[in-house]
Structures are given as C-alpha cells and as structure tokens.
mmCIF file of C-alpha atoms in Angstrom:
data_model
loop_
_atom_site.group_PDB
_atom_site.id
_atom_site.type_symbol
_atom_site.label_atom_id
_atom_site.label_comp_id
_atom_site.label_asym_id
_atom_site.label_seq_id
_atom_site.Cartn_x
_atom_site.Cartn_y
_atom_site.Cartn_z
ATOM 1 C CA MET U 1 12.281 3.363 29.341
ATOM 2 C CA ALA U 2 15.013 3.356 27.254
ATOM 3 C CA PHE U 3 15.865 1.245 23.997
ATOM 4 C CA THR U 4 17.743 0.769 21.160
ATOM 5 C CA VAL U 5 16.474 1.835 17.661
ATOM 6 C CA LYS U 6 18.523 0.858 14.459
ATOM 7 C CA LEU U 7 18.333 -0.380 10.863
ATOM 8 C CA ALA U 8 17.821 -4.166 10.449
ATOM 9 C CA SER U 9 20.369 -5.984 7.837
ATOM 10 C CA TYR U 10 19.248 -8.001 5.157
ATOM 11 C CA ASP U 11 19.991 -11.485 7.533
ATOM 12 C CA ASP U 12 17.882 -9.889 10.437
ATOM 13 C CA MET U 13 14.828 -11.903 8.574
ATOM 14 C CA LYS U 14 14.001 -14.545 10.845
ATOM 15 C CA GLU U 15 13.853 -12.428 14.417
ATOM 16 C CA CYS U 16 11.760 -9.524 12.048
ATOM 17 C CA VAL U 17 9.145 -12.683 10.944
ATOM 18 C CA ARG U 18 9.309 -13.282 14.826
ATOM 19 C CA VAL U 19 8.088 -9.924 15.826
ATOM 20 C CA GLU U 20 6.161 -10.110 12.765
ATOM 21 C CA ILE U 21 4.368 -13.467 13.757
ATOM 22 C CA GLU U 22 4.105 -12.282 17.756
ATOM 23 C CA ALA U 23 1.970 -8.841 17.119
ATOM 24 C CA MET U 24 -0.033 -10.235 13.822
ATOM 25 C CA GLY U 25 -0.534 -14.036 14.630
ATOM 26 C CA ASN U 26 -1.786 -14.815 10.821
ATOM 27 C CA TYR U 27 -1.723 -11.153 9.225
ATOM 28 C CA CYS U 28 1.561 -11.345 7.876
ATOM 29 C CA TYR U 29 3.985 -10.948 4.788
ATOM 30 C CA LEU U 30 7.202 -9.922 5.524
ATOM 31 C CA GLU U 31 8.685 -12.820 4.646
ATOM 32 C CA ASP U 32 6.719 -12.656 1.380
ATOM 33 C CA ALA U 33 8.312 -9.306 0.878
ATOM 34 C CA TRP U 34 11.389 -9.171 2.664
ATOM 35 C CA HIS U 35 13.818 -9.244 -0.849
ATOM 36 C CA TYR U 36 11.393 -6.694 -1.540
ATOM 37 C CA PHE U 37 11.817 -4.440 0.771
ATOM 38 C CA HIS U 38 15.428 -4.905 0.610
ATOM 39 C CA ASN U 39 15.636 -3.169 -2.583
ATOM 40 C CA GLN U 40 13.698 -0.277 -1.979
ATOM 41 C CA LYS U 41 14.798 2.978 -0.365
ATOM 42 C CA GLY U 42 14.566 3.422 2.849
ATOM 43 C CA GLY U 43 14.921 0.822 5.947
ATOM 44 C CA LEU U 44 13.247 -1.565 8.811
ATOM 45 C CA VAL U 45 13.373 -0.191 11.946
ATOM 46 C CA THR U 46 14.153 -2.109 14.735
ATOM 47 C CA VAL U 47 13.664 -1.851 18.136
ATOM 48 C CA TYR U 48 15.483 -3.975 20.773
ATOM 49 C CA ASN U 49 15.511 -3.959 24.613
ATOM 50 C CA ASP U 50 19.061 -5.201 25.839
ATOM 51 C CA ASP U 51 19.668 -8.455 22.800
ATOM 52 C CA GLU U 52 16.340 -9.039 22.328
ATOM 53 C CA MET U 53 14.380 -7.609 19.127
ATOM 54 C CA ILE U 54 10.525 -5.859 20.164
ATOM 55 C CA GLY U 55 9.358 -4.298 17.638
ATOM 56 C CA ILE U 56 9.392 -3.294 13.851
ATOM 57 C CA GLY U 57 8.441 -0.582 11.399
ATOM 58 C CA ARG U 58 9.301 -0.614 7.485
ATOM 59 C CA PHE U 59 10.115 3.433 6.474
ATOM 60 C CA THR U 60 9.499 3.079 2.336
ATOM 61 C CA VAL U 61 10.503 6.109 -0.409
ATOM 62 C CA LEU U 62 7.853 6.115 -3.078
ATOM 63 C CA PHE U 63 8.848 6.946 -6.053
ATOM 64 C CA ASP U 64 7.691 10.341 -5.742
ATOM 65 C CA GLY U 65 9.851 11.137 -2.560
ATOM 66 C CA SER U 66 7.412 10.992 -0.228
ATOM 67 C CA GLY U 67 8.207 8.484 2.613
ATOM 68 C CA TRP U 68 5.620 5.823 2.847
ATOM 69 C CA LEU U 69 4.952 4.072 6.727
ATOM 70 C CA GLU U 70 4.858 0.526 6.981
ATOM 71 C CA THR U 71 4.665 -2.828 9.142
ATOM 72 C CA LEU U 72 4.803 -1.531 12.629
ATOM 73 C CA ARG U 73 4.642 -4.406 14.605
ATOM 74 C CA ILE U 74 5.444 -4.552 18.457
ATOM 75 C CA SER U 75 5.939 -7.856 20.049
ATOM 76 C CA PRO U 76 2.628 -8.252 22.744
ATOM 77 C CA GLN U 77 4.533 -7.979 26.017
ATOM 78 C CA TRP U 78 6.090 -4.508 25.040
ATOM 79 C CA GLN U 79 3.104 -2.646 23.665
ATOM 80 C CA LYS U 80 2.574 0.725 25.151
ATOM 81 C CA GLN U 81 5.565 1.240 26.374
ATOM 82 C CA GLY U 82 7.724 3.247 24.087
ATOM 83 C CA ALA U 83 8.431 1.012 21.453
ATOM 84 C CA GLY U 84 6.195 2.692 19.042
ATOM 85 C CA LYS U 85 7.216 5.813 19.876
ATOM 86 C CA ALA U 86 11.282 4.888 19.477
ATOM 87 C CA ILE U 87 10.284 3.802 16.082
ATOM 88 C CA TYR U 88 8.311 7.066 14.418
ATOM 89 C CA LYS U 89 11.217 9.191 16.327
ATOM 90 C CA MET U 90 13.629 7.280 13.471
ATOM 91 C CA TYR U 91 10.969 7.060 10.685
ATOM 92 C CA ASP U 92 11.142 11.409 11.177
ATOM 93 C CA GLN U 93 14.889 10.912 11.256
ATOM 94 C CA LEU U 94 14.966 8.826 8.133
ATOM 95 C CA ALA U 95 12.598 11.138 6.513
ATOM 96 C CA LYS U 96 14.655 13.997 6.615
ATOM 97 C CA GLU U 97 17.972 12.162 5.507
ATOM 98 C CA ASN U 98 15.988 11.501 2.872
ATOM 99 C CA GLY U 99 14.748 15.099 1.855
ATOM 100 C CA CYS U 100 10.926 13.878 1.788
ATOM 101 C CA PRO U 101 8.532 16.375 1.454
ATOM 102 C CA SER U 102 5.403 14.217 3.937
ATOM 103 C CA MET U 103 5.438 11.436 5.361
ATOM 104 C CA ALA U 104 2.115 8.550 5.714
ATOM 105 C CA MET U 105 0.746 5.652 7.440
ATOM 106 C CA PHE U 106 -2.822 3.947 6.844
ATOM 107 C CA THR U 107 -4.866 2.292 9.379
ATOM 108 C CA GLY U 108 -8.326 0.846 10.409
ATOM 109 C CA VAL U 109 -11.490 3.413 11.558
ATOM 110 C CA LYS U 110 -11.336 1.442 14.508
ATOM 111 C CA ASN U 111 -7.906 1.337 15.108
ATOM 112 C CA GLU U 112 -7.416 3.784 17.579
ATOM 113 C CA VAL U 113 -4.556 2.730 19.220
ATOM 114 C CA SER U 114 -2.706 2.891 15.847
ATOM 115 C CA ALA U 115 -4.275 6.317 14.636
ATOM 116 C CA GLY U 116 -3.189 7.630 18.036
ATOM 117 C CA LEU U 117 0.064 6.906 17.726
ATOM 118 C CA ALA U 118 0.598 8.870 14.489
ATOM 119 C CA LYS U 119 -1.338 11.588 16.172
ATOM 120 C CA LEU U 120 0.961 11.863 19.003
ATOM 121 C CA ASN U 121 3.670 11.763 16.785
ATOM 122 C CA GLY U 122 2.616 15.244 14.070
ATOM 123 C CA LEU U 123 0.277 13.261 11.959
ATOM 124 C CA SER U 124 -2.632 13.813 11.299
ATOM 125 C CA LYS U 125 -6.243 12.505 9.473
ATOM 126 C CA ALA U 126 -5.907 13.131 5.044
ATOM 127 C CA ALA U 127 -8.493 10.642 3.423
ATOM 128 C CA GLN U 128 -10.859 7.653 3.627
ATOM 129 C CA HIS U 129 -11.188 4.435 2.034
ATOM 130 C CA ARG U 130 -12.898 1.573 1.621
ATOM 131 C CA GLY U 131 -11.601 -2.022 -0.052
ATOM 132 C CA TYR U 132 -13.581 -4.272 -2.199
ATOM 133 C CA HIS U 133 -12.312 -7.632 -3.216
ATOM 134 C CA LEU U 134 -13.870 -10.064 -5.985
ATOM 135 C CA THR U 135 -12.366 -14.013 -5.660
ATOM 136 C CA ASP U 136 -15.251 -15.398 -8.367
ATOM 137 C CA LEU U 137 -12.985 -14.795 -11.196
ATOM 138 C CA SER U 138 -15.282 -16.751 -13.991
ATOM 139 C CA ASP U 139 -16.504 -14.225 -15.565
ATOM 140 C CA GLY U 140 -14.318 -12.217 -18.009
ATOM 141 C CA CYS U 141 -14.512 -10.854 -22.131
ATOM 142 C CA VAL U 142 -11.710 -10.547 -24.379
ATOM 143 C CA HIS U 143 -10.542 -6.769 -24.392
ATOM 144 C CA GLY U 144 -8.279 -4.259 -25.924
ATOM 145 C CA PHE U 145 -5.705 -3.137 -23.401
ATOM 146 C CA LYS U 146 -2.094 -2.623 -24.215
ATOM 147 C CA HIS U 147 0.109 -1.244 -21.992
ATOM 148 C CA ALA U 148 0.873 2.544 -21.726
ATOM 149 C CA GLY U 149 3.698 4.421 -22.033
ATOM 150 C CA TRP U 150 4.742 6.614 -18.963
ATOM 151 C CA GLN U 151 3.964 9.971 -20.471
ATOM 152 C CA ARG U 152 0.855 8.600 -21.390
ATOM 153 C CA ALA U 153 0.158 6.984 -18.516
ATOM 154 C CA VAL U 154 0.837 10.740 -16.566
ATOM 155 C CA GLU U 155 -1.733 11.968 -18.819
ATOM 156 C CA LEU U 156 -4.347 9.541 -18.107
ATOM 157 C CA ILE U 157 -3.793 9.177 -13.969
ATOM 158 C CA THR U 158 -3.078 13.042 -13.158
ATOM 159 C CA PRO U 159 -6.211 14.076 -14.502
ATOM 160 C CA MET U 160 -7.851 11.808 -11.688
ATOM 161 C CA LYS U 161 -6.393 13.960 -9.068
ATOM 162 C CA GLU U 162 -9.819 15.497 -6.835
ATOM 163 C CA GLU U 163 -11.787 12.361 -7.969
ATOM 164 C CA TYR U 164 -8.928 9.469 -6.215
ATOM 165 C CA ASN U 165 -8.953 12.124 -3.350
ATOM 166 C CA ASP U 166 -5.013 12.248 -4.242
ATOM 167 C CA TYR U 167 -4.493 8.232 -3.903
ATOM 168 C CA MET U 168 -3.981 5.475 -5.579
ATOM 169 C CA ILE U 169 -3.602 2.099 -3.555
ATOM 170 C CA PHE U 170 -1.400 -0.992 -3.722
ATOM 171 C CA ASN U 171 -1.401 -3.463 -1.470
ATOM 172 C CA ARG U 172 -2.174 -1.076 1.129
ATOM 173 C CA THR U 173 -0.067 1.463 0.448
ATOM 174 C CA PHE U 174 -1.375 5.134 -0.566
ATOM 175 C CA TYR U 175 0.198 6.652 -3.438
ATOM 176 C CA HIS U 176 -0.332 10.333 -4.826
ATOM 177 C CA VAL U 177 -1.784 10.935 -7.822
ATOM 178 C CA ASN U 178 0.909 13.246 -9.613
ATOM 179 C CA GLU U 179 3.024 12.388 -12.630
ATOM 180 C CA GLU U 180 6.214 11.232 -10.827
ATOM 181 C CA ASN U 181 4.315 7.751 -9.440
ATOM 182 C CA ALA U 182 2.605 7.750 -12.621
ATOM 183 C CA LYS U 183 5.345 7.414 -14.408
ATOM 184 C CA GLY U 184 7.044 4.879 -11.903
ATOM 185 C CA PHE U 185 3.587 2.808 -12.903
ATOM 186 C CA ALA U 186 4.111 2.430 -15.644
ATOM 187 C CA ILE U 187 7.165 1.746 -15.485
ATOM 188 C CA GLU U 188 6.508 -1.080 -14.148
ATOM 189 C CA GLY U 189 3.847 -2.306 -16.048
ATOM 190 C CA LYS U 190 1.183 -1.292 -14.403
ATOM 191 C CA VAL U 191 -0.626 0.796 -16.694
ATOM 192 C CA PHE U 192 -3.213 -0.055 -20.005
ATOM 193 C CA GLU U 193 -5.096 1.289 -21.946
ATOM 194 C CA ASP U 194 -7.893 0.173 -24.467
ATOM 195 C CA LYS U 195 -7.724 3.456 -26.945
ATOM 196 C CA GLU U 196 -10.860 2.070 -28.853
ATOM 197 C CA SER U 197 -13.427 2.492 -25.408
ATOM 198 C CA GLY U 198 -11.248 5.088 -24.330
ATOM 199 C CA SER U 199 -10.591 3.334 -21.018
ATOM 200 C CA PHE U 200 -7.642 3.000 -19.016
ATOM 201 C CA ILE U 201 -6.733 0.776 -15.877
ATOM 202 C CA VAL U 202 -3.872 1.196 -12.668
ATOM 203 C CA CYS U 203 -3.521 -2.722 -11.899
ATOM 204 C CA GLY U 204 -0.811 -4.902 -10.722
ATOM 205 C CA ALA U 205 0.470 -5.264 -7.183
ATOM 206 C CA ARG U 206 3.766 -4.091 -5.263
ATOM 207 C CA PHE U 207 4.707 -6.972 -3.470
ATOM 208 C CA GLN U 208 2.785 -10.613 -3.026
ATOM 209 C CA HIS U 209 1.971 -10.459 -6.398
ATOM 210 C CA GLN U 210 0.929 -14.488 -6.376
ATOM 211 C CA VAL U 211 -2.077 -13.315 -4.529
ATOM 212 C CA THR U 212 -3.690 -10.944 -5.225
ATOM 213 C CA LEU U 213 -4.472 -8.219 -8.543
ATOM 214 C CA HIS U 214 -4.842 -4.594 -7.298
ATOM 215 C CA ILE U 215 -6.605 -1.866 -8.751
ATOM 216 C CA ALA U 216 -5.166 1.622 -8.204
ATOM 217 C CA MET U 217 -7.449 3.621 -10.639
ATOM 218 C CA MET U 218 -9.979 2.846 -13.547
ATOM 219 C CA GLY U 219 -11.424 6.041 -16.083
ATOM 220 C CA GLY U 220 -13.423 5.591 -18.984
ATOM 221 C CA ASP U 221 -16.176 2.369 -19.526
ATOM 222 C CA TYR U 222 -15.503 0.475 -16.242
ATOM 223 C CA GLU U 223 -16.911 -2.571 -17.305
ATOM 224 C CA LYS U 224 -14.263 -3.210 -19.535
ATOM 225 C CA CYS U 225 -12.055 -1.948 -17.284
ATOM 226 C CA LEU U 226 -12.806 -4.736 -14.422
ATOM 227 C CA ASP U 227 -13.205 -7.540 -17.568
ATOM 228 C CA PHE U 228 -9.926 -7.283 -18.109
ATOM 229 C CA ALA U 229 -8.936 -6.852 -14.658
ATOM 230 C CA VAL U 230 -10.351 -10.529 -13.797
ATOM 231 C CA ASN U 231 -8.863 -11.704 -16.903
ATOM 232 C CA TYR U 232 -5.515 -10.776 -16.247
ATOM 233 C CA ALA U 233 -6.118 -11.870 -12.339
ATOM 234 C CA LYS U 234 -6.945 -15.245 -13.955
ATOM 235 C CA ALA U 235 -3.600 -15.603 -16.705
ATOM 236 C CA GLN U 236 -1.520 -14.965 -13.838
ATOM 237 C CA GLY U 237 -3.084 -17.840 -11.225
ATOM 238 C CA LEU U 238 -4.971 -15.682 -8.834
ATOM 239 C CA GLU U 239 -7.427 -16.248 -7.414
ATOM 240 C CA LYS U 240 -8.515 -12.339 -6.312
ATOM 241 C CA VAL U 241 -8.959 -9.146 -7.312
ATOM 242 C CA SER U 242 -9.510 -5.934 -4.448
ATOM 243 C CA CYS U 243 -10.198 -1.954 -5.552
ATOM 244 C CA THR U 244 -9.672 0.238 -2.117
ATOM 245 C CA PHE U 245 -10.438 3.606 -2.870
ATOM 246 C CA ALA U 246 -11.807 7.057 -1.473
ATOM 247 C CA ILE U 247 -15.289 6.781 -0.018
ATOM 248 C CA ASP U 248 -16.699 9.548 -1.786
ATOM 249 C CA ASN U 249 -16.085 7.762 -5.300
ATOM 250 C CA PRO U 250 -20.225 6.398 -5.619
ATOM 251 C CA LYS U 251 -19.652 5.918 -9.484
ATOM 252 C CA LEU U 252 -16.725 3.583 -9.063
ATOM 253 C CA GLU U 253 -18.173 1.453 -5.267
ATOM 254 C CA GLN U 254 -21.793 0.957 -7.492
ATOM 255 C CA ALA U 255 -19.722 -0.701 -10.069
ATOM 256 C CA LEU U 256 -17.633 -2.705 -7.986
ATOM 257 C CA ILE U 257 -20.626 -3.713 -6.083
ATOM 258 C CA ALA U 258 -22.239 -4.413 -9.601
ATOM 259 C CA ARG U 259 -19.667 -7.007 -10.621
ATOM 260 C CA GLY U 260 -19.907 -8.725 -7.719
ATOM 261 C CA PHE U 261 -17.477 -7.548 -5.448
ATOM 262 C CA VAL U 262 -18.351 -7.512 -1.925
ATOM 263 C CA SER U 263 -16.804 -5.123 0.843
ATOM 264 C CA GLU U 264 -14.182 -5.040 3.408
ATOM 265 C CA PRO U 265 -14.914 -5.647 6.969
ATOM 266 C CA SER U 266 -13.655 -1.504 8.208
ATOM 267 C CA ASP U 267 -13.107 1.395 6.338
ATOM 268 C CA LEU U 268 -9.200 2.840 6.227
ATOM 269 C CA ILE U 269 -8.027 5.697 7.213
ATOM 270 C CA THR U 270 -4.993 7.463 5.393
ATOM 271 C CA MET U 271 -2.953 9.915 8.141
ATOM 272 C CA ALA U 272 0.234 12.654 6.393
ATOM 273 C CA LEU U 273 2.101 14.445 7.565
ATOM 274 C CA LYS U 274 4.115 17.483 5.806
ATOM 275 C CA PHE U 275 7.594 18.656 6.482
#
C-alpha cells in the first residue's frame, strides 16, 4: 500500500496527539514533549493515507550526532500494513541527511513486533537494560553535591563506559557514554559531584521534568548519590525517582534494591544500526 510520508509542522500537534492516543491509550507523552521536540534537531515523521494521518515517528539527533528513534505510533486499524516500514525509510533518509554515525531505538524484551520491525530495517540488539523506580521519597540526607563543569563531567563519565555497557538513559532515551554526551549533560546542569566523598551522579530529565527524576549514572558512594537524588526530587516537587541500567551491573542493582527501589515489569532492549 502506498502512503504519503512527510515531516510534521509545528501546527500538526493535534493530529499527532490523536494518533498517539489511538495507538497507546493512556501511555502518552507527545503533547507534553511537543515544544521540546520542536526545538531539537531532527523531525517528527508523519504517514498519511490520502488526507488521514495514520502514523508518526520521531527522529532526534543527540548531542554526539547519533540518531534516536522514538514515539513510533500507528493507528490500530493501520498496523501491519506498511506504515511503520515507511517511517523507517524516512528515518534512514534523515540519518543520512544529518550525517549520523548510527541510529538506535529501544523496546520491551517481549515486544516482538517492535523488535521485528527494527530488525527488518537493519537494526540489531545492542544491549539489555532493567528499570527501577522509587516513590517513597521520605528518607534523604544533607549532601555536598555541586554542579560539575563540562570538562570535569567528561573526566567523571567517560571512564564508566564499560560498567554502563556504553549507555546512559534519560526518559528511556539511550545516550552513548562519550565526551560529547557528557559535555551536553553538564551544560544542561545534569552532572553533580561531591568531592569530599569522591562521588558523582548524572540525573534530571530530558522532558516531562515535572514527573520523574531520572538517574543516568552514579559513581563513588551510591548511598550518598541516592540521598542527593531523593532530596533533589523532593525539592522539585517530584514524586518519583527512576534508574535504568545495563542488566550486568549487579552492584548498582543491589544498591537500588537496598534503598527500596522496585523493578519495572519488563526489561528493555536497545537495537542499533551503525552506518
């Protein structure tokens, strides 16, 4: 079936949100992230059957130039008819236009349809991750963490590449552990260091800042890092702290469990393609 594929304009929000609601029900965030996405490099791909929008998918260029594929939604009556394939074709075009060295996406380990579509378009499994969250933010101690400059952030973050299986995660967006992303996080004020304890934490949110504080990386004294995260979340009026990490990081997982974090129902996989 032939579809029309084009990039959304700023004024297409209502129709794009309609598609997301039809596809995802209550699990929607596009309206909250609309202004954020509009100011990020990349584009929101839309698919039409005649004049009816039936699918969307966001392509975002991250700090290090890699492409991130997200928010792929197809109206239920149009699923498995080629709309997703049309979006991936545009993803590939956008990656080439932006000179991306790679592109990647995530899905649940049990989501065979999403993983299958990615695989058909050349992506393969790169990593598996597990998410934990904490909603009891009553226990937090005074901390000595301060913002780290970008040069210091690079020094702190890049040696953790192997331990974190090359990914730091905000809002289920998977960033490679490298100098460019470390610098980007520091400029956004997401890197904090406690020099007295030799600890640091990378935390914040990519969008929906009013919902959850995301921990992307910790180093040094995990207990002090988590104290800071809880206090930082409370100071912003948040009700949840989350952390998603590579499954082969037992030290971090045990620290989260000891603090009362609860695991998410299902693990996630990252699928990637290098150009």
